[in-house]
Amino acid sequence: MHQDFSAAVSSLRQGGIIAYPTEGVWGLGCDPDDERALASLIALKGRASEKGLILIAGDIRQLSDWLEGIDEGARQRLLETWPGPHTWLIPDNGRARPLLRGRHPTLAVRVSDHPLVQRLCAAWGGPVVSTSANRAGEAPAMSADEVRRTFGGALGAIVDGPLGGRDRPSTIRDLMTGRLLRA
């Protein structure tokens, strides 16, 4: 399937919010380095800014700035689960914007195995924010139509395509402690 990512990339460059399918649910994203876009995304969802957001990439090299300072053993644990539906909390090395990290000393990161996410991140040239496409407290959107009904004109672009075949969001695990936070 050919997918044109120009509208999504243009929207990201302009500080917009985009929607796209992930491994298990639809996601909302923005430029992880744009404070205004991060604030807009949090407000759109009605999400508490203290919670933080996930950074999703199509390739581990796209996360290299955020992974600086992580030892080889920890890096190996990441590589054993990526690409895939495994989100890891890594120590923030100072690279993450405060709204991306929330109140946490860690940053949530994932390298997706979803082909559309991989191609989106390649077209964009790096990772994008990934948070479930829903208003706080509601179920995540499972289709582009649900995203359109919920967020309508608030989105700069929708990367239409199928979900990745999983029936739930990614697992979340702390890289340093191994503790499972979301199964």
Coordinates of N, CA, C and O in Angstrom, one line a residue:
M1 N 0.8 -1.2 0.0 CA 0.0 0.0 0.0 C 0.9 1.2 0.0 O 1.8 1.4 0.8
H2 N 0.6 2.1 -0.9 CA 1.4 3.4 -1.0 C 0.7 4.4 0.0 O -0.6 4.5 0.0
Q3 N 1.4 5.1 0.7 CA 0.9 6.1 1.7 C 1.6 7.4 1.5 O 2.9 7.4 1.5
D4 N 0.9 8.5 1.3 CA 1.6 9.8 1.2 C 1.6 10.4 2.6 O 0.6 10.7 3.2
F5 N 2.8 10.7 3.1 CA 3.0 11.2 4.4 C 3.2 12.7 4.4 O 3.5 13.3 5.4
S6 N 3.1 13.4 3.2 CA 3.5 14.8 3.2 C 2.6 15.7 4.0 O 3.0 16.6 4.7
A7 N 1.3 15.4 4.1 CA 0.4 16.2 4.9 C 0.7 16.0 6.4 O 0.7 17.0 7.2
A8 N 1.0 14.8 6.8 CA 1.4 14.6 8.2 C 2.7 15.3 8.6 O 2.8 15.9 9.6
V9 N 3.7 15.2 7.7 CA 5.0 15.8 8.0 C 4.8 17.3 8.0 O 5.4 18.0 8.9
S10 N 4.1 17.8 7.0 CA 3.8 19.3 7.0 C 3.1 19.8 8.3 O 3.5 20.8 8.9
S11 N 2.1 19.0 8.7 CA 1.4 19.3 10.0 C 2.4 19.3 11.2 O 2.3 20.2 12.0
L12 N 3.2 18.3 11.2 CA 4.2 18.2 12.4 C 5.1 19.4 12.3 O 5.4 20.0 13.4
R13 N 5.6 19.8 11.2 CA 6.5 20.9 11.1 C 5.8 22.2 11.5 O 6.5 23.2 12.0
Q14 N 4.5 22.3 11.3 CA 3.8 23.5 11.6 C 3.2 23.5 13.1 O 2.4 24.4 13.5
G15 N 3.6 22.5 13.8 CA 3.1 22.4 15.2 C 1.8 21.8 15.4 O 1.1 21.9 16.4
G16 N 1.3 21.1 14.3 CA 0.0 20.4 14.4 C 0.0 19.1 15.1 O 1.1 18.5 15.4
I17 N -1.2 18.6 15.2 CA -1.4 17.2 15.8 C -1.9 16.3 14.7 O -2.8 16.7 13.9
I18 N -1.3 15.1 14.7 CA -1.7 14.1 13.7 C -2.3 12.9 14.4 O -2.1 12.7 15.6
A19 N -3.0 12.1 13.6 CA -3.5 10.8 14.1 C -3.0 9.7 13.2 O -2.8 9.9 12.0
Y20 N -2.7 8.5 13.7 CA -2.2 7.4 12.9 C -2.4 6.1 13.7 O -2.6 6.1 14.9
P21 N -2.5 5.0 12.9 CA -2.7 3.7 13.6 C -1.4 3.2 14.2 O -0.3 3.4 13.6
T22 N -1.5 2.5 15.3 CA -0.3 1.9 16.0 C -0.6 0.4 16.0 O -1.5 -0.1 15.4
E23 N 0.2 -0.2 16.9 CA 0.1 -1.7 17.0 C -1.3 -2.2 17.4 O -1.8 -3.2 16.9
G24 N -1.9 -1.4 18.3 CA -3.2 -1.9 18.9 C -4.3 -0.9 18.9 O -5.5 -1.3 18.9
V25 N -4.0 0.4 18.9 CA -5.0 1.4 19.0 C -4.6 2.6 18.1 O -3.4 2.7 17.7
W26 N -5.5 3.5 17.8 CA -5.1 4.7 17.1 C -4.4 5.6 18.0 O -4.7 5.7 19.2
G27 N -3.4 6.4 17.5 CA -2.6 7.3 18.3 C -2.7 8.7 17.8 O -3.0 8.9 16.6
L28 N -2.4 9.6 18.7 CA -2.3 11.0 18.4 C -0.8 11.4 18.5 O -0.1 10.9 19.5
G29 N -0.3 12.3 17.7 CA 1.1 12.6 17.8 C 1.4 14.0 17.4 O 0.6 14.7 16.8
C30 N 2.6 14.5 17.8 CA 3.1 15.8 17.4 C 4.6 15.7 17.5 O 5.2 14.7 17.8
D31 N 5.3 16.9 17.2 CA 6.7 17.0 17.2 C 7.1 17.0 18.7 O 6.6 17.8 19.5
P32 N 8.0 16.1 19.1 CA 8.3 16.0 20.5 C 9.2 17.1 21.0 O 9.4 17.3 22.3
D33 N 9.7 18.0 20.1 CA 10.5 19.1 20.5 C 9.7 20.4 20.5 O 10.3 21.5 20.7
D34 N 8.4 20.4 20.2 CA 7.6 21.6 20.1 C 6.7 21.7 21.3 O 5.7 21.1 21.4
E35 N 7.1 22.6 22.2 CA 6.4 22.8 23.5 C 4.9 23.1 23.2 O 4.0 22.6 23.9
R36 N 4.6 24.0 22.3 CA 3.3 24.4 22.0 C 2.4 23.3 21.5 O 1.3 23.1 21.9
A37 N 3.0 22.5 20.6 CA 2.3 21.3 20.1 C 2.1 20.3 21.2 O 1.0 19.7 21.3
L38 N 3.0 20.1 22.1 CA 2.8 19.2 23.2 C 1.7 19.7 24.1 O 0.8 18.9 24.5
A39 N 1.7 21.0 24.4 CA 0.6 21.5 25.2 C -0.7 21.4 24.5 O -1.8 21.1 25.2
S40 N -0.8 21.6 23.2 CA -2.0 21.5 22.5 C -2.6 20.1 22.5 O -3.8 19.9 22.7
L41 N -1.7 19.1 22.4 CA -2.0 17.7 22.4 C -2.6 17.3 23.7 O -3.7 16.7 23.8
I42 N -2.0 17.8 24.8 CA -2.4 17.5 26.2 C -3.8 18.1 26.4 O -4.7 17.5 26.9
A43 N -4.0 19.3 25.9 CA -5.3 20.0 26.1 C -6.4 19.3 25.3 O -7.5 19.2 25.7
L44 N -6.0 18.9 24.0 CA -7.0 18.3 23.2 C -7.5 17.0 23.8 O -8.7 16.7 23.8
K45 N -6.7 16.2 24.4 CA -7.1 15.0 25.1 C -7.7 15.3 26.4 O -8.5 14.4 27.0
G46 N -7.5 16.4 27.0 CA -8.0 16.7 28.4 C -7.2 15.9 29.4 O -7.7 15.4 30.4
R47 N -5.9 15.6 29.1 CA -5.0 14.8 29.9 C -4.2 15.6 30.8 O -3.8 16.7 30.5
A48 N -3.9 15.1 32.0 CA -3.1 15.7 33.0 C -1.7 15.8 32.5 O -1.1 14.8 32.0
S49 N -1.1 17.0 32.5 CA 0.3 17.2 31.9 C 1.3 16.4 32.8 O 2.4 16.1 32.3
E50 N 1.0 16.1 34.0 CA 1.9 15.3 34.9 C 2.2 13.9 34.4 O 3.2 13.3 34.8
K51 N 1.3 13.4 33.6 CA 1.4 12.0 33.2 C 2.5 11.7 32.2 O 3.0 10.6 32.2
G52 N 2.8 12.7 31.4 CA 3.8 12.4 30.4 C 3.2 11.7 29.1 O 2.1 11.3 29.1
L53 N 4.1 11.6 28.1 CA 3.6 11.0 26.8 C 4.7 10.0 26.4 O 5.8 10.0 26.9
I54 N 4.4 9.3 25.4 CA 5.3 8.3 24.8 C 5.9 8.8 23.5 O 5.3 9.6 22.8
L55 N 7.2 8.5 23.4 CA 7.9 8.9 22.2 C 8.1 7.6 21.3 O 8.6 6.6 21.8
I56 N 7.6 7.6 20.1 CA 7.6 6.4 19.3 C 8.5 6.6 18.0 O 8.5 7.7 17.5
A57 N 9.2 5.6 17.7 CA 10.2 5.7 16.6 C 10.0 4.5 15.7 O 9.4 3.5 16.1
G58 N 10.5 4.6 14.5 CA 10.5 3.5 13.5 C 11.7 2.7 13.5 O 11.8 1.6 12.9
D59 N 12.8 3.2 14.2 CA 14.1 2.6 14.2 C 14.8 3.1 15.4 O 14.7 4.3 15.8
I60 N 15.6 2.3 16.1 CA 16.3 2.7 17.3 C 17.2 3.9 17.1 O 17.4 4.7 18.0
R61 N 17.8 4.0 15.9 CA 18.7 5.1 15.7 C 18.0 6.5 15.8 O 18.6 7.5 16.1
Q62 N 16.7 6.5 15.6 CA 15.9 7.7 15.7 C 15.8 8.2 17.2 O 15.5 9.4 17.4
L63 N 16.1 7.3 18.1 CA 16.0 7.6 19.5 C 17.4 7.9 20.1 O 17.5 8.0 21.3
S64 N 18.4 7.9 19.3 CA 19.8 8.0 19.8 C 20.1 9.1 20.8 O 20.7 8.9 21.8
D65 N 19.5 10.3 20.5 CA 19.7 11.4 21.4 C 19.1 11.2 22.8 O 19.7 11.6 23.8
W66 N 18.0 10.5 22.8 CA 17.3 10.2 24.1 C 17.9 9.0 24.8 O 17.8 8.9 26.0
L67 N 18.6 8.2 24.1 CA 19.2 7.0 24.7 C 20.7 7.2 25.2 O 21.3 6.3 25.8
E68 N 21.2 8.4 24.9 CA 22.6 8.7 25.4 C 22.7 8.5 26.9 O 21.8 8.9 27.6
G69 N 23.8 7.8 27.3 CA 24.0 7.6 28.7 C 23.5 6.2 29.2 O 23.7 5.9 30.4
I70 N 22.7 5.5 28.4 CA 22.2 4.2 28.8 C 23.3 3.2 28.5 O 23.9 3.1 27.4
D71 N 23.6 2.4 29.5 CA 24.7 1.4 29.4 C 24.3 0.3 28.4 O 23.2 0.1 28.0
E72 N 25.3 -0.5 28.0 CA 25.2 -1.5 27.0 C 24.2 -2.6 27.4 O 23.4 -3.1 26.6
G73 N 24.2 -3.0 28.7 CA 23.3 -4.0 29.1 C 21.8 -3.6 29.0 O 21.0 -4.4 28.6
A74 N 21.6 -2.4 29.4 CA 20.2 -1.8 29.3 C 19.8 -1.7 27.8 O 18.7 -2.0 27.4
R75 N 20.7 -1.2 27.0 CA 20.5 -1.1 25.6 C 20.1 -2.4 24.9 O 19.3 -2.6 24.1
Q76 N 20.8 -3.5 25.4 CA 20.6 -4.8 24.9 C 19.1 -5.3 25.2 O 18.5 -5.9 24.4
R77 N 18.6 -4.9 26.5 CA 17.3 -5.3 26.8 C 16.3 -4.6 25.9 O 15.3 -5.2 25.5
L78 N 16.6 -3.4 25.5 CA 15.7 -2.7 24.5 C 15.7 -3.4 23.2 O 14.6 -3.7 22.6
L79 N 16.9 -3.7 22.7 CA 17.0 -4.4 21.4 C 16.3 -5.8 21.4 O 15.9 -6.2 20.3
E80 N 16.2 -6.4 22.5 CA 15.6 -7.7 22.6 C 14.1 -7.7 22.3 O 13.4 -8.6 22.0
T81 N 13.5 -6.5 22.6 CA 12.0 -6.3 22.4 C 11.6 -5.4 21.3 O 10.4 -5.3 21.0
W82 N 12.5 -4.8 20.6 CA 12.3 -3.8 19.5 C 12.7 -4.4 18.2 O 13.8 -5.0 18.2
P83 N 12.0 -4.0 17.1 CA 10.8 -3.3 17.1 C 9.6 -4.2 17.6 O 9.7 -5.4 17.4
G84 N 8.7 -3.6 18.3 CA 7.6 -4.3 18.8 C 6.7 -3.5 19.8 O 7.0 -2.3 20.0
P85 N 5.7 -4.1 20.3 CA 4.7 -3.3 21.2 C 5.2 -3.2 22.6 O 4.4 -3.4 23.6
H86 N 6.4 -2.8 22.8 CA 7.0 -2.7 24.1 C 7.5 -1.3 24.4 O 8.5 -0.9 23.7
T87 N 6.9 -0.6 25.3 CA 7.3 0.7 25.7 C 8.2 0.6 26.9 O 7.8 -0.1 27.9
W88 N 9.3 1.3 26.9 CA 10.2 1.3 28.0 C 10.3 2.6 28.7 O 10.4 3.6 27.9
L89 N 10.4 2.7 30.0 CA 10.7 3.9 30.7 C 12.2 4.0 30.9 O 12.8 3.1 31.5
I90 N 12.8 5.0 30.3 CA 14.3 5.1 30.4 C 14.6 6.4 31.2 O 13.8 7.3 31.2
P91 N 15.7 6.4 31.8 CA 16.1 7.6 32.6 C 16.2 8.8 31.6 O 16.8 8.6 30.5
D92 N 15.6 9.9 31.9 CA 15.7 11.1 31.1 C 17.1 11.7 31.2 O 17.6 12.0 32.3
N93 N 17.8 11.8 30.1 CA 19.2 12.3 30.1 C 19.2 13.9 30.0 O 20.3 14.4 29.7
G94 N 18.1 14.5 30.1 CA 18.0 15.9 29.9 C 17.5 16.4 28.5 O 17.3 17.5 28.3
R95 N 17.3 15.4 27.6 CA 16.9 15.7 26.2 C 15.4 15.9 26.1 O 15.0 16.7 25.3
A96 N 14.6 15.3 27.0 CA 13.2 15.3 26.8 C 12.6 16.7 27.3 O 13.0 17.2 28.3
R97 N 11.7 17.2 26.5 CA 10.9 18.4 27.0 C 10.1 18.0 28.2 O 9.6 16.9 28.3
P98 N 9.9 19.0 29.1 CA 9.2 18.7 30.4 C 7.8 18.1 30.1 O 7.4 17.2 30.8
L99 N 7.0 18.6 29.1 CA 5.7 18.1 28.9 C 5.7 16.7 28.3 O 4.8 15.9 28.5
L100 N 6.8 16.3 27.7 CA 6.9 14.9 27.2 C 7.2 13.9 28.3 O 6.6 12.9 28.4
R101 N 8.0 14.4 29.3 CA 8.3 13.5 30.4 C 7.2 13.6 31.5 O 7.1 12.6 32.3
G102 N 6.5 14.7 31.6 CA 5.6 14.8 32.7 C 6.3 15.0 34.0 O 7.4 15.6 34.1
R103 N 5.7 14.5 35.1 CA 6.4 14.6 36.4 C 7.4 13.6 36.7 O 8.0 13.5 37.8
H104 N 7.7 12.8 35.7 CA 8.6 11.6 35.9 C 10.1 11.9 35.6 O 10.4 12.7 34.7
P105 N 11.0 11.2 36.3 CA 12.4 11.3 35.9 C 12.8 10.4 34.7 O 13.9 10.3 34.3
T106 N 11.7 9.8 34.2 CA 11.9 8.9 33.0 C 11.2 9.4 31.8 O 10.3 10.2 31.9
L107 N 11.5 8.8 30.7 CA 10.8 9.1 29.4 C 10.4 7.7 28.9 O 11.1 6.8 28.8
A108 N 9.1 7.7 28.4 CA 8.6 6.5 27.8 C 8.9 6.5 26.3 O 8.6 7.4 25.6
V109 N 9.6 5.4 25.8 CA 10.0 5.3 24.4 C 9.7 3.9 23.9 O 9.6 2.9 24.6
R110 N 9.4 3.9 22.5 CA 9.1 2.6 21.9 C 9.6 2.7 20.4 O 9.5 3.7 19.8
V111 N 10.1 1.6 19.9 CA 10.3 1.4 18.5 C 9.3 0.5 18.0 O 9.2 -0.7 18.4
S112 N 8.4 1.0 17.1 CA 7.2 0.3 16.6 C 7.6 -0.7 15.5 O 8.5 -0.4 14.7
D113 N 6.8 -1.8 15.5 CA 7.0 -2.7 14.3 C 5.8 -2.5 13.3 O 5.7 -3.2 12.4
H114 N 5.0 -1.5 13.5 CA 3.9 -1.2 12.6 C 4.5 -0.5 11.4 O 5.2 0.6 11.5
P115 N 4.3 -1.0 10.2 CA 4.9 -0.5 9.0 C 4.6 1.0 8.7 O 5.4 1.8 8.3
L116 N 3.3 1.4 9.0 CA 2.9 2.8 8.8 C 3.6 3.7 9.8 O 4.0 4.8 9.4
V117 N 3.8 3.3 11.0 CA 4.5 4.1 12.0 C 6.0 4.2 11.6 O 6.6 5.3 11.6
Q118 N 6.6 3.1 11.1 CA 8.0 3.1 10.6 C 8.1 4.1 9.5 O 9.1 4.9 9.4
R119 N 7.2 4.1 8.5 CA 7.3 5.0 7.4 C 7.0 6.4 7.7 O 7.6 7.3 7.2
L120 N 6.1 6.6 8.7 CA 5.8 8.0 9.1 C 7.1 8.6 9.8 O 7.5 9.7 9.5
C121 N 7.7 7.8 10.7 CA 8.9 8.3 11.3 C 10.0 8.6 10.4 O 10.8 9.5 10.5
A122 N 10.2 7.7 9.4 CA 11.2 7.9 8.3 C 10.9 9.2 7.5 O 11.9 9.9 7.3
A123 N 9.7 9.4 7.1 CA 9.3 10.6 6.4 C 9.5 11.8 7.2 O 10.0 12.9 6.7
W124 N 9.2 11.8 8.5 CA 9.4 12.9 9.4 C 10.9 13.1 9.8 O 11.3 14.2 10.0
G125 N 11.6 12.0 9.8 CA 13.0 12.1 10.1 C 13.4 11.9 11.6 O 14.5 12.3 12.0
G126 N 12.5 11.3 12.3 CA 12.7 11.0 13.7 C 11.5 10.5 14.4 O 10.5 10.3 13.8
P127 N 11.5 10.5 15.7 CA 10.4 10.0 16.5 C 9.3 11.0 16.6 O 9.5 12.2 16.4
V128 N 8.1 10.5 16.9 CA 6.9 11.4 17.1 C 6.3 11.0 18.4 O 6.5 9.9 18.9
V129 N 5.5 11.9 19.0 CA 4.8 11.6 20.2 C 3.7 10.6 19.9 O 3.2 10.6 18.8
S130 N 3.4 9.7 20.8 CA 2.4 8.8 20.6 C 1.6 8.6 21.9 O 2.1 8.3 22.9
T131 N 0.3 9.0 21.8 CA -0.6 8.8 22.9 C -1.9 8.3 22.3 O -2.2 8.7 21.2
S132 N -2.7 7.5 23.0 CA -3.9 7.0 22.5 C -4.8 8.1 22.0 O -4.9 9.1 22.7
A133 N -5.5 7.8 20.9 CA -6.4 8.8 20.3 C -7.8 8.7 21.0 O -8.7 8.0 20.6
N134 N -7.9 9.4 22.1 CA -9.1 9.5 22.9 C -9.0 10.7 23.9 O -8.0 11.2 24.1
R135 N -10.2 11.1 24.3 CA -10.2 12.1 25.4 C -10.0 11.3 26.7 O -10.3 10.1 26.8
A136 N -9.4 12.0 27.7 CA -9.0 11.4 28.9 C -10.3 10.7 29.5 O -11.4 11.2 29.5
G137 N -10.1 9.4 29.9 CA -11.1 8.6 30.5 C -12.0 7.9 29.6 O -12.8 7.1 30.0
E138 N -11.8 8.1 28.3 CA -12.6 7.4 27.3 C -11.8 6.3 26.6 O -10.6 6.3 26.7
A139 N -12.5 5.4 25.9 CA -11.8 4.3 25.2 C -11.0 4.8 24.0 O -11.5 5.8 23.4
P140 N -9.8 4.3 23.7 CA -9.1 4.7 22.6 C -9.8 4.4 21.3 O -10.5 3.4 21.1
A141 N -9.6 5.3 20.3 CA -10.2 5.1 19.0 C -9.6 3.9 18.3 O -8.4 3.6 18.4
M142 N -10.4 3.1 17.6 CA -10.0 1.9 16.9 C -10.1 2.0 15.4 O -9.8 1.1 14.7
S143 N -10.5 3.2 14.9 CA -10.5 3.4 13.5 C -10.4 4.9 13.2 O -10.5 5.8 14.0
A144 N -10.0 5.2 11.9 CA -9.9 6.6 11.5 C -11.2 7.3 11.6 O -11.3 8.5 12.0
D145 N -12.4 6.6 11.4 CA -13.7 7.3 11.5 C -13.9 7.7 13.0 O -14.5 8.8 13.2
E146 N -13.6 6.8 13.9 CA -13.7 7.2 15.3 C -12.8 8.4 15.7 O -13.3 9.3 16.4
V147 N -11.6 8.5 15.1 CA -10.7 9.6 15.3 C -11.4 10.9 14.8 O -11.4 11.9 15.4
R148 N -11.9 10.8 13.6 CA -12.6 12.0 12.9 C -13.8 12.4 13.8 O -14.0 13.6 13.9
R149 N -14.6 11.5 14.2 CA -15.7 11.9 15.1 C -15.3 12.5 16.4 O -16.0 13.5 16.8
T150 N -14.3 12.1 17.0 CA -13.8 12.6 18.3 C -13.1 13.9 18.1 O -13.3 14.8 18.9
F151 N -12.2 14.0 17.1 CA -11.3 15.2 17.1 C -11.5 16.1 15.9 O -11.0 17.2 15.9
G152 N -12.2 15.6 14.9 CA -12.6 16.4 13.7 C -11.5 17.4 13.2 O -10.4 16.9 12.9
G153 N -11.8 18.6 13.1 CA -10.9 19.6 12.6 C -9.7 20.0 13.4 O -8.9 20.9 13.0
A154 N -9.6 19.4 14.6 CA -8.5 19.8 15.5 C -7.2 19.1 15.0 O -6.1 19.5 15.5
L155 N -7.3 18.2 14.1 CA -6.1 17.5 13.6 C -5.6 18.1 12.3 O -6.3 18.4 11.5
G156 N -4.3 18.1 12.2 CA -3.6 18.6 11.0 C -3.6 17.5 9.9 O -3.6 17.9 8.7
A157 N -3.6 16.3 10.3 CA -3.6 15.2 9.3 C -3.9 13.9 10.0 O -3.7 13.7 11.2
I158 N -4.5 13.0 9.2 CA -4.8 11.6 9.6 C -4.1 10.7 8.6 O -4.3 10.7 7.4
V159 N -3.2 9.9 9.2 CA -2.5 8.8 8.4 C -3.4 7.6 8.4 O -3.4 6.9 9.4
D160 N -4.1 7.4 7.4 CA -5.1 6.3 7.4 C -4.5 5.0 7.1 O -3.6 4.9 6.3
G161 N -4.9 4.0 7.7 CA -4.4 2.6 7.5 C -4.9 1.7 8.6 O -5.6 2.1 9.6
P162 N -4.6 0.4 8.5 CA -5.0 -0.5 9.5 C -4.2 -0.5 10.8 O -3.0 -0.1 10.8
L163 N -4.8 -0.9 11.9 CA -4.1 -1.2 13.1 C -3.2 -2.3 12.9 O -3.3 -3.1 12.0
G164 N -2.3 -2.5 13.9 CA -1.2 -3.5 13.7 C -1.6 -4.9 14.2 O -0.8 -5.8 14.3
G165 N -2.9 -5.1 14.5 CA -3.4 -6.5 14.8 C -3.4 -6.9 16.3 O -3.8 -8.0 16.6
R166 N -2.9 -6.0 17.1 CA -2.9 -6.3 18.6 C -4.2 -5.8 19.2 O -4.8 -4.8 18.7
D167 N -4.7 -6.4 20.3 CA -6.0 -6.0 20.8 C -5.8 -5.1 22.0 O -6.8 -4.9 22.7
R168 N -4.7 -4.5 22.2 CA -4.5 -3.6 23.4 C -3.3 -2.7 23.1 O -2.4 -3.0 22.3
P169 N -3.1 -1.7 23.9 CA -1.9 -0.8 23.8 C -0.7 -1.6 24.3 O -0.8 -2.7 24.8
S170 N 0.5 -1.0 24.0 CA 1.8 -1.6 24.3 C 1.9 -1.9 25.8 O 1.4 -1.2 26.6
T171 N 2.8 -2.8 26.1 CA 3.2 -3.0 27.5 C 4.1 -1.8 27.9 O 4.8 -1.2 27.0
I172 N 4.2 -1.5 29.2 CA 5.1 -0.5 29.6 C 5.9 -1.1 30.8 O 5.4 -1.6 31.7
R173 N 7.3 -1.0 30.7 CA 8.2 -1.6 31.6 C 9.3 -0.6 31.9 O 9.7 0.1 31.1
D174 N 9.7 -0.5 33.2 CA 10.8 0.3 33.6 C 12.1 -0.4 33.3 O 12.4 -1.5 33.7
L175 N 13.0 0.3 32.5 CA 14.2 -0.3 32.0 C 15.2 -0.6 33.1 O 15.9 -1.6 33.1
M176 N 15.2 0.3 34.1 CA 16.2 0.1 35.2 C 15.8 -0.9 36.2 O 16.6 -1.6 36.8
T177 N 14.5 -1.0 36.5 CA 14.1 -1.9 37.6 C 13.4 -3.2 37.0 O 13.3 -4.2 37.7
G178 N 13.0 -3.2 35.7 CA 12.3 -4.3 35.1 C 10.9 -4.4 35.5 O 10.1 -5.3 35.0
R179 N 10.4 -3.5 36.3 CA 9.0 -3.5 36.8 C 8.0 -3.3 35.7 O 8.2 -2.4 34.9
L180 N 7.0 -4.1 35.6 CA 5.9 -4.0 34.6 C 4.9 -3.0 35.1 O 4.3 -3.2 36.2
L181 N 4.6 -2.0 34.3 CA 3.6 -1.0 34.7 C 2.3 -1.1 34.0 O 1.3 -0.7 34.5
R182 N 2.4 -1.7 32.8 CA 1.1 -1.9 32.0 C 1.4 -3.2 31.2 O 2.3 -3.3 30.4
A183 N 0.5 -4.2 31.5 CA 0.7 -5.5 30.8 C 0.1 -5.5 29.4 O -0.8 -4.7 29.1

